CSV table of C-alpha atoms in Angstrom, one decimal:
chain,number,residue,atom,x,y,z
P,1,MET,CA,2.4,-19.5,6.7
P,2,ASP,CA,-0.6,-21.7,6.7
P,3,ARG,CA,-2.2,-19.3,9.0
P,4,LEU,CA,-0.9,-16.3,6.9
P,5,ALA,CA,-2.0,-17.6,3.9
P,6,ALA,CA,0.2,-15.3,2.1
P,7,VAL,CA,3.2,-13.4,2.6
P,8,GLN,CA,4.9,-10.7,0.2
P,9,VAL,CA,8.0,-11.8,-1.4
P,10,ASP,CA,10.5,-8.5,-1.0
P,11,LEU,CA,14.2,-9.1,-0.8
P,12,THR,CA,14.6,-5.5,0.6
P,13,SER,CA,17.6,-6.0,3.1
P,14,HIS,CA,18.1,-2.8,4.9
P,15,VAL,CA,16.9,-4.9,7.9
P,16,ALA,CA,16.2,-8.4,6.4
P,17,PRO,CA,14.2,-9.6,3.6
P,18,ASN,CA,10.3,-9.2,4.1
P,19,VAL,CA,9.4,-13.0,4.6
P,20,GLU,CA,11.7,-13.3,7.6
P,21,LEU,CA,10.9,-10.4,9.2
P,22,VAL,CA,7.1,-11.3,8.9
P,23,LEU,CA,7.5,-14.7,10.4
P,24,TRP,CA,10.0,-13.4,13.4
P,25,SER,CA,7.4,-11.0,14.2
P,26,ARG,CA,5.3,-13.6,14.7
P,27,LEU,CA,7.3,-16.4,16.3
P,28,GLY,CA,10.0,-14.5,17.8
P,29,ASP,CA,13.3,-16.6,18.9
P,30,GLY,CA,10.9,-19.8,17.4
P,31,PHE,CA,11.7,-18.7,14.1
P,32,ASP,CA,14.6,-20.3,12.3
P,33,THR,CA,15.7,-19.0,8.9
P,34,GLU,CA,17.2,-22.6,8.3
P,35,GLN,CA,13.6,-24.0,8.6
P,36,LEU,CA,12.5,-21.4,6.2
P,37,GLY,CA,15.2,-22.5,3.6
P,38,LEU,CA,14.1,-26.1,3.9
P,39,ALA,CA,10.5,-25.4,3.3
P,40,LEU,CA,11.4,-23.6,0.0
P,41,GLU,CA,14.0,-26.2,-1.0
P,42,ARG,CA,11.5,-29.1,-0.5
P,43,ARG,CA,8.8,-26.8,-2.2
P,44,GLU,CA,6.5,-27.1,0.8
P,45,LEU,CA,6.0,-23.3,0.2
P,46,VAL,CA,6.1,-21.8,-3.4
P,47,GLU,CA,6.0,-18.0,-4.9
P,48,ILE,CA,3.0,-17.4,-6.6
P,49,HIS,CA,2.5,-13.9,-7.8
P,50,GLY,CA,5.1,-12.3,-5.7
P,51,PHE,CA,3.7,-13.8,-2.6
P,52,LEU,CA,5.0,-16.9,-0.7
P,53,ARG,CA,2.3,-19.3,-0.1
P,54,PRO,CA,1.7,-23.0,1.3
P,55,ALA,CA,2.4,-25.2,-1.9
P,56,ASP,CA,-1.1,-26.9,-1.7
P,57,ASP,CA,-2.8,-23.4,-2.0
P,58,ILE,CA,-2.1,-23.7,-5.7
P,59,ALA,CA,-5.4,-26.0,-6.0
P,60,LEU,CA,-7.1,-22.6,-5.2
P,61,PHE,CA,-5.4,-20.6,-8.1
P,62,ARG,CA,-5.1,-23.2,-10.8
P,63,ALA,CA,-8.9,-22.5,-12.4
P,64,GLN,CA,-7.8,-18.8,-12.8
P,65,MET,CA,-4.8,-19.7,-14.5
P,66,ASP,CA,-6.5,-21.8,-16.7
P,67,ALA,CA,-9.0,-19.5,-17.5
P,68,TRP,CA,-6.5,-16.3,-17.7
P,69,PRO,CA,-7.0,-13.8,-18.7
P,70,GLY,CA,-10.6,-14.6,-17.5
P,71,PRO,CA,-14.3,-14.3,-18.6
P,72,HIS,CA,-14.5,-11.0,-16.8
P,73,ALA,CA,-11.1,-9.3,-17.8
P,74,ALA,CA,-10.2,-6.1,-17.9
P,75,ASP,CA,-9.6,-4.3,-21.1
P,76,TRP,CA,-5.8,-4.4,-20.2
P,77,GLN,CA,-5.6,-7.8,-19.4
P,78,VAL,CA,-7.3,-8.8,-22.9
P,79,ALA,CA,-4.6,-6.6,-24.6
P,80,THR,CA,-2.0,-8.4,-23.0
P,81,ALA,CA,-3.1,-12.1,-23.7
P,82,ARG,CA,-3.4,-10.6,-27.4
P,83,TRP,CA,0.3,-9.5,-26.8
P,84,LEU,CA,1.3,-12.7,-26.1
P,85,ASP,CA,-0.5,-14.4,-29.0
P,86,THR,CA,1.2,-12.0,-31.3
P,87,ASN,CA,4.3,-13.0,-29.9
P,88,ALA,CA,3.7,-16.7,-30.0
P,89,ARG,CA,7.3,-17.5,-31.4
P,90,ALA,CA,9.2,-16.0,-28.6
P,91,ARG,CA,6.5,-17.5,-26.0
P,92,ASP,CA,7.2,-21.0,-27.4
P,93,ASP,CA,11.0,-20.3,-27.8
P,94,ILE,CA,11.0,-19.6,-23.9
P,95,LEU,CA,8.5,-22.4,-22.8
P,96,GLN,CA,10.9,-24.8,-25.1
P,97,THR,CA,14.1,-23.6,-23.5
P,98,LEU,CA,12.9,-23.9,-19.9
P,99,ARG,CA,11.6,-27.5,-20.7
P,100,SER,CA,15.4,-28.5,-21.9
P,101,GLU,CA,17.5,-26.5,-19.8
P,102,GLY,CA,15.5,-24.8,-17.0
P,103,PRO,CA,15.4,-23.7,-14.6
P,104,LEU,CA,16.9,-20.1,-15.8
P,105,ARG,CA,17.0,-16.7,-15.0
P,106,SER,CA,15.2,-14.3,-17.5
P,107,GLY,CA,18.6,-13.2,-19.1
P,108,GLN,CA,19.6,-16.7,-20.0
P,109,LEU,CA,16.2,-17.2,-21.9
P,110,PRO,CA,15.7,-16.1,-25.8
P,111,GLN,CA,15.6,-12.5,-26.3
P,112,ASP,CA,14.6,-12.5,-29.9
P,113,GLY,CA,11.4,-13.4,-31.7
P,114,PHE,CA,9.3,-10.3,-30.3
P,115,VAL,CA,7.0,-9.4,-32.9
P,116,ARG,CA,5.8,-6.4,-31.1
P,117,PRO,CA,8.0,-5.3,-28.0
P,118,TRP,CA,6.2,-4.7,-24.6
P,119,ARG,CA,5.4,-0.8,-24.4
P,120,SER,CA,4.6,1.1,-21.1
P,121,SER,CA,5.2,4.6,-19.7
P,122,GLY,CA,6.8,2.6,-16.5
P,123,TRP,CA,10.1,1.2,-15.5
P,124,ASN,CA,9.2,-2.2,-17.5
P,125,SER,CA,9.1,-0.7,-21.0
P,126,GLY,CA,10.8,-2.9,-23.3
P,127,LYS,CA,11.5,-5.5,-20.8
P,128,ASN,CA,10.1,-8.4,-23.0
P,129,VAL,CA,11.3,-11.6,-21.6
P,130,GLN,CA,10.2,-10.6,-18.1
P,131,MET,CA,6.9,-9.3,-19.1
P,132,MET,CA,6.2,-12.7,-20.8
P,133,LEU,CA,7.3,-14.5,-18.3
P,134,GLU,CA,5.1,-12.8,-15.6
P,135,ARG,CA,2.1,-13.3,-17.8
P,136,LEU,CA,3.1,-17.1,-18.4
P,137,GLU,CA,3.2,-17.1,-14.5
P,138,GLU,CA,-0.3,-15.8,-14.5
P,139,ALA,CA,-1.4,-18.3,-17.1
P,140,GLY,CA,-0.1,-21.3,-14.7
P,141,GLN,CA,2.6,-22.2,-17.6
P,142,VAL,CA,6.0,-21.1,-15.5
P,143,ALA,CA,6.7,-20.5,-12.0
P,144,VAL,CA,9.5,-19.2,-9.9
P,145,SER,CA,11.7,-21.9,-9.2
P,146,HIS,CA,13.8,-20.0,-6.4
P,147,ARG,CA,15.8,-16.8,-6.2
P,148,GLU,CA,19.2,-16.1,-6.7
P,149,GLY,CA,20.2,-12.7,-4.9
P,150,ARG,CA,17.3,-10.7,-5.7
P,151,GLU,CA,16.7,-12.4,-9.3
P,152,ARG,CA,14.1,-14.9,-10.0
P,153,VAL,CA,14.8,-18.4,-11.8
P,154,TRP,CA,12.0,-19.7,-13.5
P,155,GLU,CA,11.1,-23.3,-14.3
P,156,LEU,CA,7.9,-25.0,-16.1
P,157,ALA,CA,5.2,-24.6,-13.6
P,158,GLU,CA,4.5,-28.3,-14.0
P,159,ARG,CA,7.7,-29.2,-12.4
P,160,ILE,CA,7.4,-26.8,-9.5
P,161,TYR,CA,3.6,-26.9,-8.4
P,162,PRO,CA,2.5,-30.1,-6.7
P,163,GLU,CA,0.1,-32.2,-8.4
P,164,VAL,CA,-3.3,-31.4,-6.6
P,165,SER,CA,-6.8,-31.5,-8.0
P,166,PRO,CA,-8.0,-27.8,-9.0
P,167,VAL,CA,-10.9,-26.4,-7.4
P,168,ALA,CA,-13.6,-24.8,-9.5
P,169,LEU,CA,-13.4,-21.0,-10.1
P,170,ASP,CA,-16.5,-19.8,-8.0
P,171,ASP,CA,-15.3,-22.2,-4.8
P,172,ALA,CA,-11.8,-21.3,-5.3
P,173,LEU,CA,-12.3,-17.4,-5.2
P,174,ARG,CA,-14.5,-18.2,-2.3
P,175,LEU,CA,-11.8,-20.1,-0.6
P,176,GLN,CA,-9.1,-17.4,-1.2
P,177,ALA,CA,-11.4,-14.8,0.4
P,178,GLU,CA,-11.6,-17.1,3.5
P,179,ARG,CA,-8.2,-17.7,3.6
P,180,ARG,CA,-7.8,-14.1,3.2
P,181,LEU,CA,-10.2,-12.8,6.2
P,182,GLY,CA,-8.7,-15.8,8.3
P,183,SER,CA,-5.5,-14.3,8.4
P,184,MET,CA,-6.5,-10.7,8.7
P,185,GLY,CA,-9.3,-11.0,10.7
P,186,LEU,CA,-11.1,-8.0,9.6
P,187,LEU,CA,-11.6,-6.3,6.0
P,188,ARG,CA,-13.6,-4.3,3.6
P,189,GLY,CA,-16.2,-6.0,1.8
P,190,THR,CA,-15.1,-3.8,-1.3
P,191,SER,CA,-12.2,-2.0,-1.5
P,192,ALA,CA,-9.7,-0.2,-4.4
P,193,LYS,CA,-8.2,-2.9,-6.7
P,194,VAL,CA,-4.5,-3.1,-6.2
P,195,PRO,CA,-2.0,-5.7,-7.8
P,196,GLY,CA,-1.4,-8.8,-6.2
P,197,GLU,CA,-3.4,-10.3,-3.1
P,198,PRO,CA,-6.9,-8.0,-3.0
P,199,ASN,CA,-7.5,-6.3,0.3
P,200,ASP,CA,-11.2,-7.0,0.5
P,201,VAL,CA,-13.4,-10.3,0.6
P,202,GLY,CA,-16.9,-9.7,-0.7
P,203,GLU,CA,-19.6,-11.0,1.3
P,204,ILE,CA,-17.4,-13.5,3.1
P,205,GLY,CA,-17.6,-13.6,6.8
P,206,VAL,CA,-19.9,-11.9,9.2
P,207,GLU,CA,-21.1,-8.3,8.5
P,208,ALA,CA,-19.6,-5.9,11.3
P,209,VAL,CA,-19.5,-2.2,12.2
P,210,VAL,CA,-16.4,-0.5,13.9
P,211,ASP,CA,-17.1,2.4,16.3
P,212,GLY,CA,-15.9,5.5,15.0
P,213,VAL,CA,-15.4,4.1,11.6
P,214,ARG,CA,-17.8,4.7,8.7
P,215,GLY,CA,-19.3,1.8,6.4
P,216,ARG,CA,-19.4,-2.0,7.1
P,217,TRP,CA,-16.8,-4.7,7.3
P,218,ARG,CA,-16.4,-8.1,7.2
P,219,LEU,CA,-15.5,-10.3,10.2
P,220,SER,CA,-13.5,-13.8,10.5
P,221,PRO,CA,-16.4,-16.0,11.8
P,222,ASP,CA,-13.8,-17.3,14.1
P,223,LEU,CA,-13.5,-13.9,15.7
P,224,ALA,CA,-17.2,-13.3,15.7
P,225,THR,CA,-17.7,-16.0,18.4
P,226,VAL,CA,-15.0,-14.2,20.7
P,227,ILE,CA,-16.4,-11.0,20.3
P,228,ASP,CA,-19.6,-12.4,21.7
P,229,ASP,CA,-18.2,-14.6,24.3
P,230,PRO,CA,-14.7,-12.8,25.0
P,231,GLY,CA,-14.0,-15.1,27.9
P,232,GLU,CA,-10.4,-13.9,29.4
P,233,SER,CA,-9.7,-10.2,28.5
P,234,PHE,CA,-7.4,-9.9,25.5
P,235,SER,CA,-3.6,-10.1,26.3
P,236,GLY,CA,-1.4,-8.5,23.5
P,237,ARG,CA,2.0,-8.4,23.2
P,238,THR,CA,4.8,-6.1,21.7
P,239,ALA,CA,6.0,-6.5,18.3
P,240,VAL,CA,8.2,-4.9,16.0
P,241,LEU,CA,6.5,-5.2,12.3
P,242,SER,CA,7.7,-5.2,8.7
P,243,PRO,CA,6.2,-2.2,7.0
P,244,LEU,CA,5.2,-4.6,4.3
P,245,ASP,CA,3.4,-7.1,6.8
P,246,ARG,CA,-0.3,-7.4,5.6
P,247,LEU,CA,-1.7,-6.5,8.7
P,248,ILE,CA,-0.6,-2.8,7.9
P,249,PHE,CA,0.1,-2.9,4.2
P,250,ASP,CA,-3.4,-1.3,3.1
P,251,ARG,CA,-2.5,2.0,4.5
P,252,ARG,CA,-6.4,3.1,4.4
P,253,ARG,CA,-7.4,0.1,6.7
P,254,MET,CA,-4.3,0.8,9.1
P,255,ALA,CA,-5.5,4.6,9.4
P,256,GLU,CA,-9.2,3.7,9.7
P,257,LEU,CA,-8.3,0.6,12.6
P,258,PHE,CA,-5.3,1.9,14.3
P,259,GLU,CA,-5.5,5.8,13.6
P,260,PHE,CA,-1.6,5.2,12.4
P,261,ASP,CA,0.3,7.6,10.7
P,262,TYR,CA,2.7,5.9,8.6
P,263,THR,CA,4.4,6.0,4.9
P,264,LEU,CA,7.4,3.9,3.7
P,265,GLU,CA,10.0,6.5,3.1
P,266,MET,CA,12.5,4.4,1.3
P,267,TYR,CA,11.8,6.3,-2.0
P,268,LYS,CA,11.9,9.7,-0.3
P,269,PRO,CA,14.8,11.8,-0.3
P,270,ALA,CA,16.9,11.4,3.2
P,271,ALA,CA,16.3,14.9,4.1
P,272,SER,CA,12.3,14.6,3.5
P,273,ARG,CA,12.0,11.5,6.0
P,274,ARG,CA,10.4,11.8,9.0
P,275,TRP,CA,10.8,8.2,10.6
P,276,GLY,CA,13.8,6.5,8.4
P,277,TYR,CA,14.5,4.6,5.3
P,278,PHE,CA,12.5,1.3,6.2
P,279,ALA,CA,10.9,2.2,9.8
P,280,LEU,CA,9.6,-0.6,11.6
P,281,PRO,CA,5.9,0.0,12.9
P,282,VAL,CA,5.7,-1.0,16.7
P,283,LEU,CA,2.6,-2.7,17.8
P,284,HIS,CA,2.1,-3.0,21.6
P,285,GLY,CA,-1.1,-4.7,22.7
P,286,ASP,CA,-3.9,-3.8,20.2
P,287,ARG,CA,-2.4,-0.5,19.3
P,288,LEU,CA,0.4,0.8,16.9
P,289,VAL,CA,2.4,3.1,18.8
P,290,GLY,CA,5.6,4.1,17.2
P,291,LYS,CA,8.4,3.5,14.6
P,292,VAL,CA,11.9,2.1,14.9
P,293,ASP,CA,14.6,3.3,12.3
P,294,ALA,CA,16.9,0.3,12.2
P,295,GLU,CA,19.5,-0.9,9.9
P,296,ALA,CA,21.3,-4.1,9.7
P,297,ASP,CA,25.2,-3.3,9.0
P,298,ARG,CA,26.1,-6.8,8.4
P,299,ARG,CA,29.8,-6.1,7.6
P,300,GLY,CA,30.0,-4.3,10.9
P,301,GLY,CA,28.2,-7.0,12.7
P,302,PHE,CA,25.4,-4.5,14.2
P,303,LEU,CA,22.0,-3.8,14.2
P,304,ARG,CA,22.2,-0.1,14.2
P,305,VAL,CA,19.0,1.5,16.1
P,306,HIS,CA,19.2,5.2,14.7
P,307,ALA,CA,16.1,6.1,16.2
P,308,VAL,CA,13.1,5.0,18.0
P,309,HIS,CA,10.0,7.5,17.4
P,310,ARG,CA,7.3,7.6,20.0
P,311,ASP,CA,3.7,8.4,18.7
P,312,GLU,CA,2.7,9.3,22.2
P,313,PRO,CA,4.5,9.1,25.9
P,314,TRP,CA,5.6,5.4,26.4
P,315,ALA,CA,5.3,3.6,29.9
P,316,PRO,CA,8.2,2.5,31.2
P,317,GLY,CA,7.3,-1.1,30.4
P,318,THR,CA,6.5,-0.5,26.7
P,319,VAL,CA,10.1,0.8,26.4
P,320,ASP,CA,11.4,-2.3,27.9
P,321,ASP,CA,9.4,-4.4,25.7
P,322,VAL,CA,10.3,-2.8,22.6
P,323,GLU,CA,14.1,-2.8,23.6
P,324,ARG,CA,13.7,-6.8,24.4
P,325,GLU,CA,12.0,-7.2,20.4
P,326,LEU,CA,15.0,-5.4,19.1
P,327,GLU,CA,17.7,-7.8,20.6
P,328,ALA,CA,15.4,-10.5,19.8
P,329,LEU,CA,15.7,-9.4,16.2
P,330,ALA,CA,19.6,-8.8,16.1
P,331,ARG,CA,19.7,-12.4,17.7
P,332,MET,CA,17.8,-13.7,14.5
P,333,LEU,CA,20.0,-11.6,11.9
P,334,GLY,CA,23.1,-13.0,14.1
P,335,LEU,CA,24.3,-9.3,14.8
P,336,LEU,CA,24.9,-7.3,18.0
P,337,ILE,CA,22.6,-4.4,18.7
P,338,GLU,CA,23.6,-0.8,19.1
P,339,PHE,CA,21.3,2.1,19.9
P,340,GLU,CA,22.6,5.5,18.7
């Protein structure tokens, strides 16, 4: 987790929750769900803004939380902060209830006291308490204690995050970018703004050009030394990835670097899907070469592999490697494997 810096928390269980899939893809049979559970129980890992992170990394977010919405906040962020102030009574009731009774789910917190309800054109319109909690999380006042099923359980941040000395804002932003680049290796200096973890790093790292790709990139300094003096040739492995893995989550970066055609199709009608509800990209060496349509049938006790889609012809060794990875995934899930 320290090397990855951030792993998106998503509990879609078609195969396995995203955190488990990402860690298993890195560690294989060395991954132990019990160790993950213990790390969460001991708060060695904490959820911050929808990503699981090493707990000590809260030092890199404290300054942003304290300054929320920040001196360079967008208009919508300023409006959100104003919404909190308008609903000060509801905010104070929620904080006081957490102080006296927490940790609690959003439905167990006071629902009244809102002078102005949350309004949006999206799914969260009218979800006053949930939106209040997420804004208070951004401001560093509340935090996710744990999950009960898919639902977040909230607590005062002071009871969740470790006591660490906050890093000054400019230094914190730089260190966040260094952590991000170190985990990804190669990122754009600038990219479109996205919710959650950014996809760019500014001027951090070493400027680089990728053959056949327009524009300039930023390269992790650790990798720059490898490129200058590669020593032994690269020897990759075969891995089956979560579609929410940070390695490929930025679809533009994925297409530019890997020339890989992929769309997460869980929101498409079944008849419109090419690769499956939650198809798992296949990494072989330094290339993405296909997708696996698999589903965990926990009641039946099987990991059912509905289809293996090959973007190009595979050598027999690649076929064997992918089958071994799928068998390892089934072991991690405690299931038998069934190829349809």
